[in-house]
C-alpha cells in the first residue's frame, strides 16, 4: 500500500484548520466533504482513533517493541 | 511459571546441548544480549509472550508451551545478533570477539538449538515435523526480507511499499512464527493456525514500524540514520517530497550518518510534514488488523486480554497497560 490518500488526509490536517476541527467533531462527514477517497479499512480506522491527540502527545506514545 | 523461568530454561537448554566449553562460553556471552530486553519484568516480549499466550488461549494454560518459549527466545536472540552484525551495531559485550565468532553464535542460536528443543518436546512426530518445517520456511522468508533490507541501505529510490514489505517479511514473519508454532503445539486446525499467523504478522509489522519511529524520533542515537537504513518515516517523507527537493534530503540523510545536527533537522522536517502522524495511522492500520485476527480466534481469557494489551502497547492511540 502506498497510503497516498492517508497522506492527502494528513496534508489537509496540517494546512486546513477548519478541516482539522471538522475532523475532530465528525471524521466521516469531514472526509466525505473533503473529496479524499479512503479505503473501507482506512475509513474504519479514521472513525475509531482519537483526533484530539496532539503531535507532542503522539510522540510520547512511541514505543519500542523490537530493538 | 514466569518470564524469568523461560530465560532460566533457555540457559539450561544451552548447557544441556552444548558440551564444548569454548562454544558454551561464546553462547553465554551471546545470551547477555537478552539482558536489555528482560531487565524490566513487566515488559511485553513478543518472543516469550506471543507463544505462551497463544497456546494458553487455545488450551487453557501455558505449562506445555514453556519449552517452545525457550526455543523462540533463542531464535529471536540469534536473529537479533545477525541483524546487529549486519548494521555494524553490536553491543559492548561482543567487543573482544571476531565477527566470525559472533556469526557462529548467531547461527547456533537460530539453526541448531531451537530445532533441538522442539525435537525433544513430548509431542507427536507429526506435530514436531510440522513445527520444524514451519520454522525452516519462516527463516527462508526472513532471509529474503533481510536481503531487501541490507540492499536498500542508502537507497535513493526506496518506496513505502518496499519498506512495508521488507518489515512484514522480517519482523512480521518472525512474530507470525511465534504464534503459529504455539497453534501447532496446541493441535489447532489449519484455519486457526492461519489466523494466528495473520495476528502475529500484523502485530510484528506494527511493532517494528513503531520501533523504527522510536529509533528516529525518540532514541538518543538513531541506529537507522547511522546505518543509512530506509525506514517507514524516511521512505514516506522521501516519496512525498517534490522531485527537486529530494537531492537535498538525500544529502541530509547522508550527513546524518555521522552528524547529530543533521539528524535533528531530519526529525524537525518530518514532524513539520506530518510524517509522525502518518506513521501513527499506518501502525494503527496494522494494529487494527491484528485486533481483527485476534477477535476471530476467540481465545480464552486471560490470554486474549494479554495479547490485546500487546497490540495496545504498540499502538500510538491506545492506553499502554502493564502486562
Short mmCIF file of C-alpha atoms in Angstrom, two decimals:
data_model
loop_
_atom_site.label_atom_id
_atom_site.label_comp_id
_atom_site.label_asym_id
_atom_site.label_seq_id
_atom_site.Cartn_x
_atom_site.Cartn_y
_atom_site.Cartn_z
CA UNK A 1 0.00 0.00 0.00
CA UNK A 2 1.31 3.48 -0.80
CA UNK A 3 -1.00 5.23 1.70
CA UNK A 4 -1.30 8.15 -0.73
CA UNK A 5 -4.84 9.01 0.34
CA UNK A 6 -3.88 8.88 4.02
CA UNK A 7 -1.05 11.23 3.04
CA UNK A 8 -3.60 13.64 1.47
CA UNK A 9 -5.61 13.46 4.69
CA UNK A 10 -2.52 14.46 6.65
CA UNK A 11 -1.84 17.35 4.26
CA UNK A 12 -5.37 18.65 4.85
CA UNK A 13 -4.89 18.14 8.60
CA UNK A 14 -1.69 20.17 8.56
CA UNK A 15 -2.82 23.03 6.32
CA UNK A 16 -6.59 23.40 6.78
CA UNK A 17 -7.64 24.46 10.30
CA UNK A 18 -11.43 24.28 9.64
CA UNK A 19 -10.93 20.75 8.24
CA UNK A 20 -8.98 19.79 11.37
CA UNK A 21 -11.84 21.00 13.59
CA UNK A 22 -14.44 19.27 11.42
CA UNK A 23 -12.42 16.04 11.58
CA UNK A 24 -12.35 16.19 15.38
CA UNK A 25 -16.15 16.61 15.51
CA UNK A 26 -17.24 14.15 12.82
CA UNK A 27 -14.44 12.35 10.95
CA UNK A 28 -16.63 10.53 8.42
CA UNK A 29 -18.52 13.68 7.48
CA UNK A 30 -15.33 15.77 7.23
CA UNK A 31 -13.69 13.24 4.92
CA UNK A 32 -16.80 12.92 2.75
CA UNK A 33 -16.79 16.71 2.20
CA UNK A 34 -13.03 16.81 1.57
CA UNK A 35 -13.18 14.65 -1.55
CA UNK A 36 -10.46 12.35 -0.19
CA UNK A 37 -11.19 8.72 -1.04
CA UNK A 38 -10.12 6.35 1.73
CA UNK A 39 -10.47 2.59 1.58
CA UNK A 40 -13.13 0.94 3.80
CA UNK A 41 -10.33 -0.17 6.11
CA UNK A 42 -8.90 3.36 6.34
CA UNK A 43 -12.41 4.82 6.93
CA UNK A 44 -12.95 2.32 9.75
CA UNK A 45 -9.65 3.43 11.27
CA UNK A 46 -10.44 7.15 10.95
CA UNK A 47 -13.70 6.60 12.81
CA UNK A 48 -12.05 4.92 15.80
CA UNK A 49 -8.96 6.97 16.59
CA UNK A 50 -8.75 9.99 18.88
CA UNK A 51 -8.22 13.07 16.70
CA UNK A 52 -7.72 15.33 19.71
CA UNK A 53 -4.27 13.84 20.41
CA UNK A 54 -1.57 16.41 19.62
CA UNK A 55 1.65 15.58 17.77
CA UNK A 56 3.55 16.02 21.05
CA UNK A 57 1.28 13.51 22.78
CA UNK A 58 1.68 11.09 19.85
CA UNK A 59 5.44 11.35 20.13
CA UNK A 60 5.28 10.48 23.85
CA UNK A 61 3.42 7.30 22.93
CA UNK A 62 6.06 6.00 20.54
CA UNK A 63 7.18 2.66 21.95
CA UNK A 64 9.94 0.21 21.25
CA UNK A 65 8.55 -3.25 20.54
CA UNK A 66 11.61 -4.72 18.83
CA UNK A 67 15.18 -3.42 19.24
CA UNK B 1 5.96 -20.01 35.66
CA UNK B 2 7.27 -16.63 34.60
CA UNK B 3 9.45 -14.94 32.02
CA UNK B 4 12.39 -15.50 34.37
CA UNK B 5 11.62 -19.23 34.21
CA UNK B 6 11.69 -19.11 30.39
CA UNK B 7 15.08 -17.39 30.43
CA UNK B 8 16.49 -19.75 33.04
CA UNK B 9 15.17 -22.60 30.94
CA UNK B 10 16.83 -21.21 27.81
CA UNK B 11 20.17 -21.06 29.66
CA UNK B 12 19.65 -24.64 30.85
CA UNK B 13 18.96 -25.79 27.29
CA UNK B 14 22.25 -24.26 26.14
CA UNK B 15 24.12 -26.01 29.00
CA UNK B 16 22.37 -29.31 28.18
CA UNK B 17 23.09 -29.30 24.43
CA UNK B 18 26.46 -27.57 24.12
CA UNK B 19 29.18 -29.72 25.64
CA UNK B 20 32.18 -27.89 24.17
CA UNK B 21 33.43 -25.49 26.84
CA UNK B 22 34.65 -22.82 24.41
CA UNK B 23 31.38 -22.90 22.43
CA UNK B 24 29.34 -22.75 25.65
CA UNK B 25 31.28 -19.69 26.82
CA UNK B 26 30.62 -17.98 23.46
CA UNK B 27 26.87 -18.66 23.76
CA UNK B 28 26.84 -17.41 27.36
CA UNK B 29 28.26 -14.14 26.02
CA UNK B 30 25.60 -14.14 23.32
CA UNK B 31 22.85 -14.52 25.92
CA UNK B 32 23.94 -11.29 27.59
CA UNK B 33 22.04 -9.78 24.65
CA UNK B 34 18.77 -10.77 26.33
CA UNK B 35 19.52 -8.52 29.30
CA UNK B 36 18.34 -5.33 27.58
CA UNK B 37 15.04 -6.99 26.72
CA UNK B 38 14.42 -8.66 30.06
CA UNK B 39 15.61 -6.25 32.77
CA UNK B 40 12.08 -4.90 33.02
CA UNK B 41 9.94 -7.83 34.17
CA UNK B 42 6.77 -6.01 33.20
CA UNK B 43 7.95 -5.72 29.59
CA UNK B 44 5.96 -7.27 26.76
CA UNK B 45 8.31 -9.61 24.93
CA UNK B 46 6.89 -11.00 21.69
CA UNK B 47 9.34 -13.92 21.64
CA UNK B 48 8.11 -15.04 25.11
CA UNK B 49 4.55 -13.82 25.47
CA UNK B 50 3.15 -14.46 21.97
CA UNK B 51 3.80 -18.22 22.01
CA UNK B 52 2.80 -18.60 25.68
CA UNK B 53 -0.43 -16.60 25.36
CA UNK B 54 -1.50 -18.09 22.01
CA UNK B 55 -1.05 -21.58 23.49
CA UNK B 56 -2.83 -20.60 26.72
CA UNK B 57 -5.64 -19.02 24.71
CA UNK B 58 -6.21 -22.28 22.84
CA UNK B 59 -5.52 -24.83 25.58
CA UNK B 60 -6.14 -23.02 28.86
CA UNK B 61 -2.67 -22.83 30.41
CA UNK B 62 0.93 -22.11 29.43
CA UNK B 63 2.82 -25.01 31.02
CA UNK B 64 3.32 -27.21 27.94
CA UNK B 65 4.45 -24.19 25.89
CA UNK B 66 7.44 -23.27 28.06
CA UNK B 67 9.97 -25.30 26.01
CA UNK B 68 8.55 -23.58 22.90
CA UNK B 69 9.07 -20.16 24.52
CA UNK B 70 12.68 -21.16 25.31
CA UNK B 71 13.17 -22.10 21.65
CA UNK B 72 11.63 -18.86 20.35
CA UNK B 73 13.75 -16.84 22.81
CA UNK B 74 16.98 -18.37 21.49
CA UNK B 75 15.77 -17.97 17.90
CA UNK B 76 14.94 -14.29 18.50
CA UNK B 77 18.38 -13.73 20.03
CA UNK B 78 20.19 -15.33 17.08
CA UNK B 79 18.25 -13.19 14.59
CA UNK B 80 18.89 -10.07 16.70
CA UNK B 81 22.64 -10.75 16.75
CA UNK B 82 22.81 -11.23 12.96
CA UNK B 83 20.83 -8.02 12.49
CA UNK B 84 23.23 -6.08 14.75
CA UNK B 85 26.19 -7.58 12.91
CA UNK B 86 24.76 -6.52 9.53
CA UNK B 87 24.10 -2.99 10.87
CA UNK B 88 27.58 -2.70 12.43
CA UNK B 89 25.85 -2.05 15.71
CA UNK B 90 26.90 -4.73 18.18
CA UNK B 91 26.52 -4.26 21.93
CA UNK B 92 29.72 -3.79 24.01
CA UNK B 93 29.85 -7.36 25.34
CA UNK B 94 30.90 -8.55 21.84
CA UNK B 95 33.98 -6.32 21.72
CA UNK B 96 36.66 -8.99 22.33
CA UNK B 97 35.15 -11.26 19.67
CA UNK B 98 35.75 -11.50 15.94
CA UNK B 99 32.83 -11.21 13.50
CA UNK B 100 33.31 -14.90 12.61
CA UNK B 101 32.71 -15.95 16.25
CA UNK B 102 29.64 -13.74 16.52
CA UNK B 103 28.20 -15.21 13.30
CA UNK B 104 28.81 -18.70 14.66
CA UNK B 105 26.98 -17.88 17.90
CA UNK B 106 24.04 -16.44 15.95
CA UNK B 107 23.87 -19.48 13.67
CA UNK B 108 23.86 -21.85 16.64
CA UNK B 109 21.05 -19.89 18.27
CA UNK B 110 18.97 -19.79 15.08
CA UNK B 111 19.71 -23.04 13.30
CA UNK B 112 20.51 -25.63 15.93
CA UNK B 113 19.25 -25.05 19.47
CA UNK B 114 15.58 -24.16 18.73
CA UNK B 115 15.32 -27.21 16.49
CA UNK B 116 16.82 -29.49 19.17
CA UNK B 117 14.42 -28.11 21.80
CA UNK B 118 11.40 -28.67 19.53
CA UNK B 119 12.55 -32.17 18.56
CA UNK B 120 12.80 -33.18 22.25
CA UNK B 121 9.29 -31.99 23.20
CA UNK B 122 6.87 -34.70 24.29
CA UNK B 123 4.57 -34.31 21.27
CA UNK B 124 3.68 -36.44 18.25
CA UNK B 125 6.18 -36.94 15.45
CA UNK B 126 3.72 -35.30 13.04
CA UNK B 127 3.44 -32.14 15.17
CA UNK B 128 7.22 -31.97 15.53
CA UNK B 129 7.68 -32.30 11.77
CA UNK B 130 5.09 -29.59 11.11
CA UNK B 131 6.69 -27.19 13.60
CA UNK B 132 10.20 -27.79 12.27
CA UNK B 133 9.02 -27.27 8.69
CA UNK B 134 7.26 -24.03 9.72
CA UNK B 135 10.48 -22.83 11.37
CA UNK B 136 12.54 -23.52 8.24
CA UNK B 137 10.03 -21.86 5.90
CA UNK B 138 9.94 -18.75 8.07
CA UNK B 139 13.72 -18.48 8.23
CA UNK B 140 13.78 -18.54 4.42
CA UNK B 141 11.19 -15.74 4.20
CA UNK B 142 13.06 -13.70 6.80
CA UNK B 143 16.32 -14.13 4.90
CA UNK B 144 14.63 -12.66 1.80
CA UNK B 145 13.33 -9.76 3.90
CA UNK B 146 16.77 -9.17 5.38
CA UNK B 147 18.34 -9.18 1.91
CA UNK B 148 15.88 -6.48 0.82
CA UNK B 149 16.75 -4.52 3.93
CA UNK B 150 20.54 -4.60 3.53
CA UNK B 151 20.43 -3.83 -0.21
CA UNK B 152 18.13 -0.85 0.42
CA UNK B 153 20.53 0.86 2.87
CA UNK B 154 21.50 4.27 1.49
CA UNK B 155 19.00 3.90 -1.36
CA UNK B 156 17.80 6.98 -3.26
CA UNK B 157 14.66 5.33 -4.62
CA UNK B 158 13.08 3.23 -1.87
CA UNK B 159 9.26 3.12 -1.93
CA UNK B 160 6.86 2.89 1.02
CA UNK B 161 5.60 -0.44 -0.37
CA UNK B 162 9.13 -1.86 -0.37
CA UNK B 163 9.73 -0.80 3.23
CA UNK B 164 6.45 -2.25 4.49
CA UNK B 165 7.02 -5.47 2.56
CA UNK B 166 10.52 -5.85 3.98
CA UNK B 167 9.26 -5.25 7.55
CA UNK B 168 6.43 -7.73 7.04
CA UNK B 169 8.86 -10.33 5.67
CA UNK B 170 11.19 -9.93 8.66
CA UNK B 171 9.53 -8.86 11.89
CA UNK B 172 6.04 -9.76 10.65
CA UNK B 173 7.00 -13.31 9.73
CA UNK B 174 9.07 -13.72 12.92
CA UNK B 175 6.09 -12.84 15.11
CA UNK B 176 3.80 -14.96 12.88
CA UNK B 177 6.14 -17.89 13.58
CA UNK B 178 5.88 -17.39 17.37
CA UNK B 179 2.09 -17.57 17.03
CA UNK B 180 1.86 -20.47 14.55
CA UNK B 181 4.30 -22.70 16.43
CA UNK B 182 2.10 -22.26 19.51
CA UNK B 183 -1.02 -23.01 17.45
CA UNK B 184 0.54 -26.20 16.02
CA UNK B 185 1.63 -27.23 19.53
CA UNK B 186 -1.94 -26.74 20.72
CA UNK B 187 -3.19 -29.02 17.94
CA UNK B 188 -5.19 -26.23 16.29
CA UNK B 189 -6.82 -26.83 12.89
CA UNK B 190 -5.30 -25.13 9.81
CA UNK B 191 -7.85 -22.27 9.76
CA UNK B 192 -6.87 -21.32 13.33
CA UNK B 193 -3.16 -21.66 12.55
CA UNK B 194 -3.63 -19.32 9.56
CA UNK B 195 -5.46 -16.73 11.69
CA UNK B 196 -2.73 -16.98 14.38
CA UNK B 197 -0.21 -16.30 11.59
CA UNK B 198 -2.25 -13.27 10.49
CA UNK B 199 -2.34 -11.96 14.08
CA UNK B 200 1.40 -12.47 14.58
CA UNK B 201 2.29 -10.96 11.20
CA UNK B 202 0.27 -7.78 11.79
CA UNK B 203 1.47 -7.41 15.40
CA UNK B 204 5.10 -7.94 14.35
CA UNK B 205 4.82 -5.49 11.45
CA UNK B 206 3.11 -2.85 13.61
CA UNK B 207 5.71 -3.40 16.34
CA UNK B 208 8.67 -2.97 14.02
CA UNK B 209 7.23 0.12 12.33
CA UNK B 210 6.62 1.63 15.79
CA UNK B 211 10.15 0.70 16.88
CA UNK B 212 11.56 2.36 13.75
CA UNK B 213 9.66 5.54 14.70
CA UNK B 214 11.10 5.27 18.21
CA UNK B 215 14.61 4.97 16.77
CA UNK B 216 14.15 8.12 14.70
CA UNK B 217 12.07 10.40 16.90
CA UNK B 218 12.87 9.27 20.46
CA UNK B 219 16.18 7.42 20.79
CA UNK B 220 19.27 9.34 21.92
CA UNK B 221 21.18 7.85 19.00
CA UNK B 222 19.40 6.79 15.82
CA UNK B 223 20.91 3.48 14.67
CA UNK B 224 18.88 3.63 11.48
CA UNK B 225 20.17 7.07 10.48
CA UNK B 226 23.72 6.00 11.35
CA UNK B 227 23.39 2.88 9.16
CA UNK B 228 21.61 4.56 6.26
CA UNK B 229 18.56 2.32 6.83
CA UNK B 230 15.45 3.41 4.94
CA UNK B 231 12.65 3.01 7.46
CA UNK B 232 8.97 3.93 7.02
CA UNK B 233 9.14 7.56 8.18
CA UNK B 234 12.08 8.25 5.87
CA UNK B 235 10.50 6.48 2.90
CA UNK B 236 7.21 8.34 3.45
CA UNK B 237 8.94 11.73 3.56
CA UNK B 238 11.17 10.99 0.57
CA UNK B 239 8.22 9.90 -1.55
CA UNK B 240 6.10 12.91 -0.55
CA UNK B 241 8.79 15.46 -1.43
CA UNK B 242 8.67 17.21 -4.81
CA UNK B 243 11.28 15.76 -7.16
CA UNK B 244 13.50 18.87 -6.99
CA UNK B 245 13.69 18.71 -3.16
CA UNK B 246 14.79 15.07 -2.92
CA UNK B 247 18.53 15.55 -3.61
CA UNK B 248 18.81 17.95 -0.64
CA UNK B 249 17.02 15.49 1.67
CA UNK B 250 19.17 12.60 0.45
CA UNK B 251 22.27 14.70 1.16
CA UNK B 252 20.90 15.38 4.66
CA UNK B 253 20.38 11.64 5.18
CA UNK B 254 23.97 11.03 4.14
CA UNK B 255 25.24 13.66 6.61
CA UNK B 256 23.01 12.27 9.37
CA UNK B 257 25.05 9.06 9.35
CA UNK B 258 27.69 10.99 11.31
CA UNK B 259 26.25 14.38 12.29
CA UNK B 260 23.80 14.91 15.13
CA UNK B 261 22.68 18.32 13.82
CA UNK B 262 21.56 16.70 10.55
CA UNK B 263 19.59 14.12 12.50
CA UNK B 264 17.77 16.87 14.41
CA UNK B 265 16.96 18.67 11.15
CA UNK B 266 15.53 15.46 9.69
CA UNK B 267 13.28 14.94 12.73
CA UNK B 268 12.09 18.57 12.59
CA UNK B 269 11.32 18.33 8.86
CA UNK B 270 9.47 15.05 9.24
CA UNK B 271 7.37 16.33 12.15
CA UNK B 272 6.54 19.55 10.28
CA UNK B 273 5.36 17.48 7.30
CA UNK B 274 3.06 15.28 9.39
CA UNK B 275 5.16 12.16 8.97
CA UNK B 276 4.91 11.10 12.63
CA UNK B 277 1.10 11.25 12.45
CA UNK B 278 1.05 9.41 9.12
CA UNK B 279 3.27 6.68 10.62
CA UNK B 280 0.91 6.51 13.61
CA UNK B 281 -2.01 5.84 11.21
CA UNK B 282 -0.10 3.16 9.31
CA UNK B 283 0.92 1.44 12.56
CA UNK B 284 -2.72 1.66 13.66
CA UNK B 285 -3.87 0.00 10.41
CA UNK B 286 -1.70 -3.00 11.27
CA UNK B 287 -2.90 -2.92 14.90
CA UNK B 288 -6.50 -2.87 13.63
CA UNK B 289 -5.79 -5.96 11.50
CA UNK B 290 -4.12 -7.70 14.47
CA UNK B 291 -7.19 -6.96 16.64
CA UNK B 292 -9.49 -8.32 13.91
CA UNK B 293 -7.47 -11.56 13.68
CA UNK B 294 -7.45 -11.88 17.48
CA UNK B 295 -11.24 -11.38 17.58
CA UNK B 296 -11.66 -14.21 15.02
CA UNK B 297 -9.60 -16.57 17.22
CA UNK B 298 -11.90 -16.25 20.25
CA UNK B 299 -9.13 -17.18 22.68
CA UNK B 300 -9.66 -18.00 26.34
CA UNK B 301 -9.15 -15.31 28.97
CA UNK B 302 -6.77 -14.01 30.21
CA UNK B 303 -4.66 -14.81 27.11
CA UNK B 304 -6.95 -12.78 24.85
CA UNK B 305 -6.62 -9.74 27.13
CA UNK B 306 -2.84 -10.10 27.35
CA UNK B 307 -2.48 -10.23 23.56
CA UNK B 308 -4.76 -7.20 23.20
CA UNK B 309 -2.51 -5.40 25.68
CA UNK B 310 0.46 -6.20 23.42
CA UNK B 311 -1.35 -4.57 20.48
CA UNK B 312 -2.24 -1.56 22.63
CA UNK B 313 1.38 -1.27 23.70
CA UNK B 314 2.38 -0.85 20.03
CA UNK B 315 -0.50 1.46 19.09
CA UNK B 316 0.10 5.21 19.27
CA UNK B 317 -3.58 5.79 20.03
CA UNK B 318 -4.27 3.26 22.80
CA UNK B 319 -3.64 3.38 26.52
CA UNK B 320 -0.50 1.47 27.44
CA UNK B 321 -1.02 -1.18 30.11
CA UNK B 322 1.42 -3.29 32.05
CA UNK B 323 1.29 -7.00 31.23
#
